[in-house]
Coordinates of N, CA, C and O in Angstrom, one line a residue:
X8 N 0.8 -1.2 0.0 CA 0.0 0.0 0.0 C 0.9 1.2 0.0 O 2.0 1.1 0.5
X9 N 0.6 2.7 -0.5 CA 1.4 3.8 -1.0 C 1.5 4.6 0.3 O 1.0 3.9 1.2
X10 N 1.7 5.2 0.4 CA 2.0 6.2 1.9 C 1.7 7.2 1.6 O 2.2 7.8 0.7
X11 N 0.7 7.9 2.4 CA 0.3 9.1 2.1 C 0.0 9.7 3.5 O -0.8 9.1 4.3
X12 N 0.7 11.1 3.7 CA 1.2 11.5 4.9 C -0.5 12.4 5.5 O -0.9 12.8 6.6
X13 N -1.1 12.5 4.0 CA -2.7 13.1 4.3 C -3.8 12.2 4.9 O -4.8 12.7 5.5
X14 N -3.6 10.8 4.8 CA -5.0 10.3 5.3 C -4.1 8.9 6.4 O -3.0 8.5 6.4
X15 N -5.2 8.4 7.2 CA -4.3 7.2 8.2 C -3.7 6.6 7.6 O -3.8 6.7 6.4
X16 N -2.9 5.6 8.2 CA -2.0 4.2 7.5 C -2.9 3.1 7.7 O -2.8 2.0 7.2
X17 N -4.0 3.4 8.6 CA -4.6 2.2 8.7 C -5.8 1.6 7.2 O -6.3 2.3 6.4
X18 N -6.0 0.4 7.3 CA -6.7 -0.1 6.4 C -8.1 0.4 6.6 O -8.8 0.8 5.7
X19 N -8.5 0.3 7.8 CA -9.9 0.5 8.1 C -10.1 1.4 8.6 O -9.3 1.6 9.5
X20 N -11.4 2.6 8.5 CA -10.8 3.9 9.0 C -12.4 4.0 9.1 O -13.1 4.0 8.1
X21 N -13.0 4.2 10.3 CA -14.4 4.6 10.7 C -14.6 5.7 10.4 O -13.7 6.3 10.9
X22 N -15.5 6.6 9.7 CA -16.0 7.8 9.5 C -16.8 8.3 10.3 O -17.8 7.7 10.0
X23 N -17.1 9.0 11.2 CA -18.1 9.1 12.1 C -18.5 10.4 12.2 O -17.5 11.0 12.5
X24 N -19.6 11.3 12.1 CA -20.3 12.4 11.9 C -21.0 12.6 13.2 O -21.6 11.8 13.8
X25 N -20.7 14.5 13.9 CA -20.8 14.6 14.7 C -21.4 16.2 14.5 O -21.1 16.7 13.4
X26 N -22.1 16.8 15.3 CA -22.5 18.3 15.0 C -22.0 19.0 15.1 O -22.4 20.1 14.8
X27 N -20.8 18.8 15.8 CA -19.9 19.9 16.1 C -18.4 18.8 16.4 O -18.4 17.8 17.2
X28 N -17.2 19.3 15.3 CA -16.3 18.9 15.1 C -15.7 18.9 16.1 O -15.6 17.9 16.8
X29 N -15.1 20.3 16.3 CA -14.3 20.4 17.4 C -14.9 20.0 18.7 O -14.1 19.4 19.4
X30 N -16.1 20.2 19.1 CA -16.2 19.8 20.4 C -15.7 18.1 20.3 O -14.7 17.7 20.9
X31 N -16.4 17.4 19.6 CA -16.1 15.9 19.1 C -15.0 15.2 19.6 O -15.1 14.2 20.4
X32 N -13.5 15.9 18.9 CA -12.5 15.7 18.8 C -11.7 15.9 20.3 O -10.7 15.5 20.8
X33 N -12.8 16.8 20.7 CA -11.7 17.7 22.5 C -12.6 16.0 23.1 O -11.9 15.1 23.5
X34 N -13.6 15.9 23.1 CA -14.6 15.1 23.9 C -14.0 13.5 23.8 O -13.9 12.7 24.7
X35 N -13.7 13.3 22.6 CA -13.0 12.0 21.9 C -11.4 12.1 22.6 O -11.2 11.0 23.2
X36 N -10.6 12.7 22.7 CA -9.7 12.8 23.1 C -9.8 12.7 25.2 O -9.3 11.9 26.0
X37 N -10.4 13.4 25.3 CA -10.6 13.2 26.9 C -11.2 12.6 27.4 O -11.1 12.5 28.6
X38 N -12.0 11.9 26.9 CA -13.3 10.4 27.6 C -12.8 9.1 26.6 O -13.4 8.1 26.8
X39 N -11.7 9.1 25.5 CA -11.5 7.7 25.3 C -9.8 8.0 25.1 O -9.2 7.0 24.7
X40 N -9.3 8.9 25.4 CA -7.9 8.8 24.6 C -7.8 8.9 23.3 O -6.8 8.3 22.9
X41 N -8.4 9.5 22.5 CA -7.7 9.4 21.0 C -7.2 11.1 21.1 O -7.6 12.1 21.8
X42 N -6.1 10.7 19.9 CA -5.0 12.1 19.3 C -5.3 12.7 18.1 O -5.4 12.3 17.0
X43 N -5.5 13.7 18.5 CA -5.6 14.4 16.8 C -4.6 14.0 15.9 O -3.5 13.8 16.4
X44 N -4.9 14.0 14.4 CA -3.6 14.0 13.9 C -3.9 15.0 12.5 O -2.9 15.6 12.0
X45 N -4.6 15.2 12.1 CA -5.0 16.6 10.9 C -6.2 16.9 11.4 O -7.0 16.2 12.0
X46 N -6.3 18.4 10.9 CA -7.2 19.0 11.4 C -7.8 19.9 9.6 O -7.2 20.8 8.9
X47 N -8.7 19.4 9.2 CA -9.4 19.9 7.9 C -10.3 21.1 7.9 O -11.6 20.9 7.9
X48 N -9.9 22.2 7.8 CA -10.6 23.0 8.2 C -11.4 23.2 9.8 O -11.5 22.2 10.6
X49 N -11.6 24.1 10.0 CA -12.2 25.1 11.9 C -12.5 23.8 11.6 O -11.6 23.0 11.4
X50 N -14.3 23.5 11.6 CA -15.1 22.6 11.8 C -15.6 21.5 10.6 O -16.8 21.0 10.6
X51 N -14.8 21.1 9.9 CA -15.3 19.9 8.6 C -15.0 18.6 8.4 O -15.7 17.9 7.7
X52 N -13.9 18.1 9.2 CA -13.2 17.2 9.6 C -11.9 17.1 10.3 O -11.3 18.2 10.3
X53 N -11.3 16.1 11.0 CA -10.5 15.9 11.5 C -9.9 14.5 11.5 O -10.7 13.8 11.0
X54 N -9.0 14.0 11.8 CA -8.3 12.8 11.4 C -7.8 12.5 13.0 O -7.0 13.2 13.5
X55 N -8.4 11.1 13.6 CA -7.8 11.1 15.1 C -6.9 9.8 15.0 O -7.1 9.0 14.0
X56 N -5.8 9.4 15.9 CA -5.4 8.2 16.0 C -5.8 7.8 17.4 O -6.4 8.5 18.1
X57 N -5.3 6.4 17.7 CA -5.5 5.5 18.8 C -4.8 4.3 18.8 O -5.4 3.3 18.6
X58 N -3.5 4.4 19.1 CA -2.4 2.9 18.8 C -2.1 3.3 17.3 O -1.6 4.3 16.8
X59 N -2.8 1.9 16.7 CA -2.3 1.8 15.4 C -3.7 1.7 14.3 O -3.8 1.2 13.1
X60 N -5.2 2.7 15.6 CA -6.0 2.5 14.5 C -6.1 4.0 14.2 O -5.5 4.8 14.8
X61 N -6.8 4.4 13.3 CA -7.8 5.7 13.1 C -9.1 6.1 13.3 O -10.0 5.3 13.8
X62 N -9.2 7.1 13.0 CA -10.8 7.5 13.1 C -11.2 9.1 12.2 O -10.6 10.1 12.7
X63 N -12.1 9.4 11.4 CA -12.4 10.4 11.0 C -13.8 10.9 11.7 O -14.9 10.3 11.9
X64 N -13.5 12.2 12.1 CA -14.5 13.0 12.6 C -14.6 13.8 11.2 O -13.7 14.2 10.4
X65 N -16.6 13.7 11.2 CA -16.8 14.6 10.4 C -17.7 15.4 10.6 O -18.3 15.3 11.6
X66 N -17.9 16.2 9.8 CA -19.2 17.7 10.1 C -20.5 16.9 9.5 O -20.5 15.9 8.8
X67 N -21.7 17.7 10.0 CA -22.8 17.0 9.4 C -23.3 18.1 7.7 O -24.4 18.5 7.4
X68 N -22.0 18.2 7.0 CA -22.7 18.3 6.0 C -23.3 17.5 4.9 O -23.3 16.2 4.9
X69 N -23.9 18.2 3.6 CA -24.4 17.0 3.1 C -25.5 16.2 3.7 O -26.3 16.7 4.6
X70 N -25.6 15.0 3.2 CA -26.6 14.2 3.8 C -25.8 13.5 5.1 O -26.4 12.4 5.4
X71 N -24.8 13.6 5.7 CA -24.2 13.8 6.6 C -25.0 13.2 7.7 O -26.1 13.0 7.1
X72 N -25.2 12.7 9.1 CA -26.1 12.8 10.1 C -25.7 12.4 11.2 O -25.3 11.3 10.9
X73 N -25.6 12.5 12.6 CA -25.3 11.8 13.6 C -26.4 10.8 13.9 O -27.4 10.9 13.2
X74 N -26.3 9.7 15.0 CA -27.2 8.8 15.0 C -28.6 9.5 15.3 O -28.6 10.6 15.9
X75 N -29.6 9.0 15.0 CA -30.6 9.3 15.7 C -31.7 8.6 16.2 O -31.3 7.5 15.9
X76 N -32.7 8.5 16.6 CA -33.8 7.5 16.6 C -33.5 6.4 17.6 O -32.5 6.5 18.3
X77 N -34.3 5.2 17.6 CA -34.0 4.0 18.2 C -33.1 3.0 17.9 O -32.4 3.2 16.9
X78 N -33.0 2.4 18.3 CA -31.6 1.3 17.2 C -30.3 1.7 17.5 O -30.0 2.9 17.9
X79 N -29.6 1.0 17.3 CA -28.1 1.1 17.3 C -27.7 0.5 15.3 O -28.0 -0.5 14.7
X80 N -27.1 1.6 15.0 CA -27.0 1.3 13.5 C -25.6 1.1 13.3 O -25.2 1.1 12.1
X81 N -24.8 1.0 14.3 CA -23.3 0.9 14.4 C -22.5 1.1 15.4 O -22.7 1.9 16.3
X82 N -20.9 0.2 15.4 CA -20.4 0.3 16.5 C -19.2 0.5 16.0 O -18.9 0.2 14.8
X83 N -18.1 1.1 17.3 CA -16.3 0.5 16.3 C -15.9 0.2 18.0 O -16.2 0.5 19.2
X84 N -15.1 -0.8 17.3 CA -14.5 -1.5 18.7 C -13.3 -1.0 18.7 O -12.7 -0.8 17.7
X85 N -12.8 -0.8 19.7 CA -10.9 -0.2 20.3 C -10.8 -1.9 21.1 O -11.6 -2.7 21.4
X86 N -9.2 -1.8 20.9 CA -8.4 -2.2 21.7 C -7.9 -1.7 23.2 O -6.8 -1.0 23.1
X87 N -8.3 -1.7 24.2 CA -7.4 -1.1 25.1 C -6.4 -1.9 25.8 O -6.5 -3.1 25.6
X88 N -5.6 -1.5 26.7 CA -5.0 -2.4 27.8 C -5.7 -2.7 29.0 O -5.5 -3.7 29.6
X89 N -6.7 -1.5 29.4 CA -7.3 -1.7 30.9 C -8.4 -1.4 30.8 O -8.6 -0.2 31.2
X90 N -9.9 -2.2 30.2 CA -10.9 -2.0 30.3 C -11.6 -1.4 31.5 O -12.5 -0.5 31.5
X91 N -11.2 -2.0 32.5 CA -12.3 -0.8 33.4 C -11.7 0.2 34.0 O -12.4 1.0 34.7
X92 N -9.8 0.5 33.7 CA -9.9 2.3 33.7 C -10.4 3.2 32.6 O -10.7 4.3 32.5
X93 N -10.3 2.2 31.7 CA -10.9 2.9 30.4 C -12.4 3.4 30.5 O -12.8 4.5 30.1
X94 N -13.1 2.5 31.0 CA -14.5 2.8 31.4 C -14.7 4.0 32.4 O -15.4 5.0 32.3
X95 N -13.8 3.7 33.5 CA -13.9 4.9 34.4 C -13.5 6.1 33.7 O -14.5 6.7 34.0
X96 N -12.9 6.8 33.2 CA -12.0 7.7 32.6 C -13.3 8.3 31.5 O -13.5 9.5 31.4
X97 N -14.2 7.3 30.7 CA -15.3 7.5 29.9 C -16.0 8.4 30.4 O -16.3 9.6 30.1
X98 N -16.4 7.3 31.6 CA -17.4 8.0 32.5 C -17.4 9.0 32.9 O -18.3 9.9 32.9
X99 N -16.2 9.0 33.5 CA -15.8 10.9 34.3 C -16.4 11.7 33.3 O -17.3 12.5 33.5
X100 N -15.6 11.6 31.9 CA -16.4 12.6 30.9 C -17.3 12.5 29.9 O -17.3 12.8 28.7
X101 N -18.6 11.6 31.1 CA -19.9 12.0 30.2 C -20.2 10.8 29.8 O -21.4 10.5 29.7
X102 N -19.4 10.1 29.4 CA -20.1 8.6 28.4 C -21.0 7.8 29.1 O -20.8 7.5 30.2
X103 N -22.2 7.4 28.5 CA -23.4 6.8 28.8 C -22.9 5.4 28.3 O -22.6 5.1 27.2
X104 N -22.9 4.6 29.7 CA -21.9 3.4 30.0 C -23.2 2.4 29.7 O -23.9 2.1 30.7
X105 N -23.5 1.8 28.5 CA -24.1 0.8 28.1 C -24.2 -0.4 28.7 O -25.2 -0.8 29.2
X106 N -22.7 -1.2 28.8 CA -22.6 -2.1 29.3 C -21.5 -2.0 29.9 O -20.5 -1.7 29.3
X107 N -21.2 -2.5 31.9 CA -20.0 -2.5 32.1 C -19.5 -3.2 31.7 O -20.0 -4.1 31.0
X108 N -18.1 -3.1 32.1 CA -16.9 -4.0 31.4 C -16.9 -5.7 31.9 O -16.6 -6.0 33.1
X109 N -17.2 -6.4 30.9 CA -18.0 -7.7 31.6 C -16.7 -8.8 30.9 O -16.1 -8.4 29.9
X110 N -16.4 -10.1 31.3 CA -15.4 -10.8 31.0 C -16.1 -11.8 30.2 O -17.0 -12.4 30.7
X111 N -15.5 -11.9 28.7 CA -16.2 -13.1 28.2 C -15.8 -14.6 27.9 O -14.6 -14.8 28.3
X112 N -16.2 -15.3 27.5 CA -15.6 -16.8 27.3 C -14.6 -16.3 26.0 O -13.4 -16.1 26.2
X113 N -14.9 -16.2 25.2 CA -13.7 -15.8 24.4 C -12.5 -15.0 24.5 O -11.9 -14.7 23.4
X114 N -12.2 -14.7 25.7 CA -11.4 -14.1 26.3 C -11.1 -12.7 26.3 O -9.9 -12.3 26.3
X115 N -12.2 -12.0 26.4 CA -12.2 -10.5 26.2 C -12.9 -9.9 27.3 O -13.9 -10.5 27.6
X116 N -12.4 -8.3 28.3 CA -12.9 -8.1 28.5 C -13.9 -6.8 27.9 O -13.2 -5.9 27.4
X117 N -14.9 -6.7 27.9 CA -15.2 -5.3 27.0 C -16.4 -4.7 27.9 O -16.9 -5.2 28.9
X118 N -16.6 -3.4 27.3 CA -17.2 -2.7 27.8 C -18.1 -2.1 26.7 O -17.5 -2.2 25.6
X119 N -19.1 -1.5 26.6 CA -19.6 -0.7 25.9 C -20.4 0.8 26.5 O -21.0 1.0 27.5
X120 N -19.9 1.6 25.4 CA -20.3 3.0 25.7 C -20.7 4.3 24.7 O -20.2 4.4 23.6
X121 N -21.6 5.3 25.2 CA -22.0 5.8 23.8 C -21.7 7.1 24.0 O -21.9 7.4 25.2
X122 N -21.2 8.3 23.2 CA -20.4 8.9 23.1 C -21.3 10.5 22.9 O -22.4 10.3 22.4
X123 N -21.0 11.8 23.2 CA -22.0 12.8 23.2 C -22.8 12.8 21.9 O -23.8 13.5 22.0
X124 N -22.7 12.4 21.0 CA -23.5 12.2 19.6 C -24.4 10.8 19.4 O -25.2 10.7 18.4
X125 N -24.2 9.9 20.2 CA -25.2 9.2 20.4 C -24.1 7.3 19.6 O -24.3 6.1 19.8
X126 N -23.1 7.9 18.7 CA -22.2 6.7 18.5 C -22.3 5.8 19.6 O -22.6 6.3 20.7
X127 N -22.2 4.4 19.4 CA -22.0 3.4 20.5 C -20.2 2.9 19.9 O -19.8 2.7 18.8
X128 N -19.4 2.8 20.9 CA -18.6 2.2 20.8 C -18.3 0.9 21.8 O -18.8 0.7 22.9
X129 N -17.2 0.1 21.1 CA -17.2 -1.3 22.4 C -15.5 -0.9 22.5 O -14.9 -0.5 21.5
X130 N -14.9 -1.1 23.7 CA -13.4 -1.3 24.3 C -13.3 -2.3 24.8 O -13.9 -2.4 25.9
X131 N -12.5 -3.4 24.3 CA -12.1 -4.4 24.6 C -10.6 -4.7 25.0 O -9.8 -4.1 24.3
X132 N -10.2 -5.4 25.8 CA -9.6 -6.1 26.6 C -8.7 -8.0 26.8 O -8.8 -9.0 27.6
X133 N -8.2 -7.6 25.9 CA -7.3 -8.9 25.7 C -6.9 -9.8 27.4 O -6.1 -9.4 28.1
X134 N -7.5 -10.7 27.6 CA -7.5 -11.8 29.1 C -6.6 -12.5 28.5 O -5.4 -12.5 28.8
X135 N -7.1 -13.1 27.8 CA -6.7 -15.2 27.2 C -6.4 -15.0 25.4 O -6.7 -14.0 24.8
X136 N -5.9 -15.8 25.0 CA -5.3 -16.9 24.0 C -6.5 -17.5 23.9 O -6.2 -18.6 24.2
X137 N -7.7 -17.5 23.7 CA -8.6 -18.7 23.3 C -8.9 -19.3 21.8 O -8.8 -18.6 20.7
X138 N -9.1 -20.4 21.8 CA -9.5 -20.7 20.2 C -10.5 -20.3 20.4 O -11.0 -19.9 21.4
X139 N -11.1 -20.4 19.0 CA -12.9 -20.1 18.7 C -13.7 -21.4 19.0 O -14.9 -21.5 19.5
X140 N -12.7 -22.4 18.6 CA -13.8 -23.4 19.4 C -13.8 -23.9 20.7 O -14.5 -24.8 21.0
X141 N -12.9 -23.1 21.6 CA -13.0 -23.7 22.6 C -14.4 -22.8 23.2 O -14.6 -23.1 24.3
X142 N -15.6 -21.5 22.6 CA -16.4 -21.1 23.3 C -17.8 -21.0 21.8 O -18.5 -20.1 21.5
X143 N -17.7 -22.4 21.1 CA -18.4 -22.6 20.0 C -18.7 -21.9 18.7 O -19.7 -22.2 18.0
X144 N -17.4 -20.6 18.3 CA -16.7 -20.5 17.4 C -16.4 -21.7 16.4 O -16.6 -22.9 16.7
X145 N -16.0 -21.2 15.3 CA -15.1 -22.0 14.4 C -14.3 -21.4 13.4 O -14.7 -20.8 12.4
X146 N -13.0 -21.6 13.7 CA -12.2 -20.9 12.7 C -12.2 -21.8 11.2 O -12.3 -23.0 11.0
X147 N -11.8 -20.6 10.2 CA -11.9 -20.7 9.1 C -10.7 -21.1 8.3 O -10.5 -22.2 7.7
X148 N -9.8 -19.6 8.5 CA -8.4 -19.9 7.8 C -7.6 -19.8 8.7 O -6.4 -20.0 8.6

């Protein structure tokens, strides 16, 4: 893949639309840890990192929209190291804590949480090495 110092390195890059950019980005940064890394104009977009993933904040232009209504129409999952300071740290700023950080057979711990614009995200937490079939999974390749 080409390198381009304008958009993430990562392959997969969540787009996520918010009504106000900059608040987004200050709010995203202090209730989950992520870093700015371009800033696209005052308020139109922004480009965040977190490890080794990304994330785009966007403005609601266009047909643009933050979530709304009933339903969960989407999620992005993080990696962290320490799910339930990560949860606490959320919490302090604001995040409407869905699910606490709960330990699963597949060896993750995660948490879920939804963010001032109504996004749901999950943070998860590496426990175990498990296979897939050891919690009725089945791997593929």
């Amino acid at each position: 893949m080409e390198v381009n110092r304008s958009i993430p390195a990562a392959q997969v890059v969540p787009i996520l639309t918010y009504p106000d950019v900059r608040a987004a980005v200050a709010w995203l940064a202090a209730a989950f840890g992520f870093a700015e890394r371009v800033r696209i104009g005052e308020d139109h977009r922004a480009q965040l990192r977190f490890g080794d993933g990304a994330l785009i904040v966007a403005d609601t232009g266009s047909d643009r929209r933050p979530p709304g209504g009933e339903g969960v129409t989407h999620a992005v999952l993080v990696r962290v190291d320490d799910a339930r300071a990560h949860c606490e740290r959320a919490r302090a700023h604001g995040a409407r804590i869905v699910m606490e950080p709960t330990d699963f057979e597949y060896g993750e711990r995660q948490y879920h949480a939804e963010d001032l614009a109504g996004h749901r995200w999950t943070f998860s937490q590496t426990l175990a090495d498990v296979a897939p079939e050891e919690w009725g999974g089945q791997s593929i390749a």
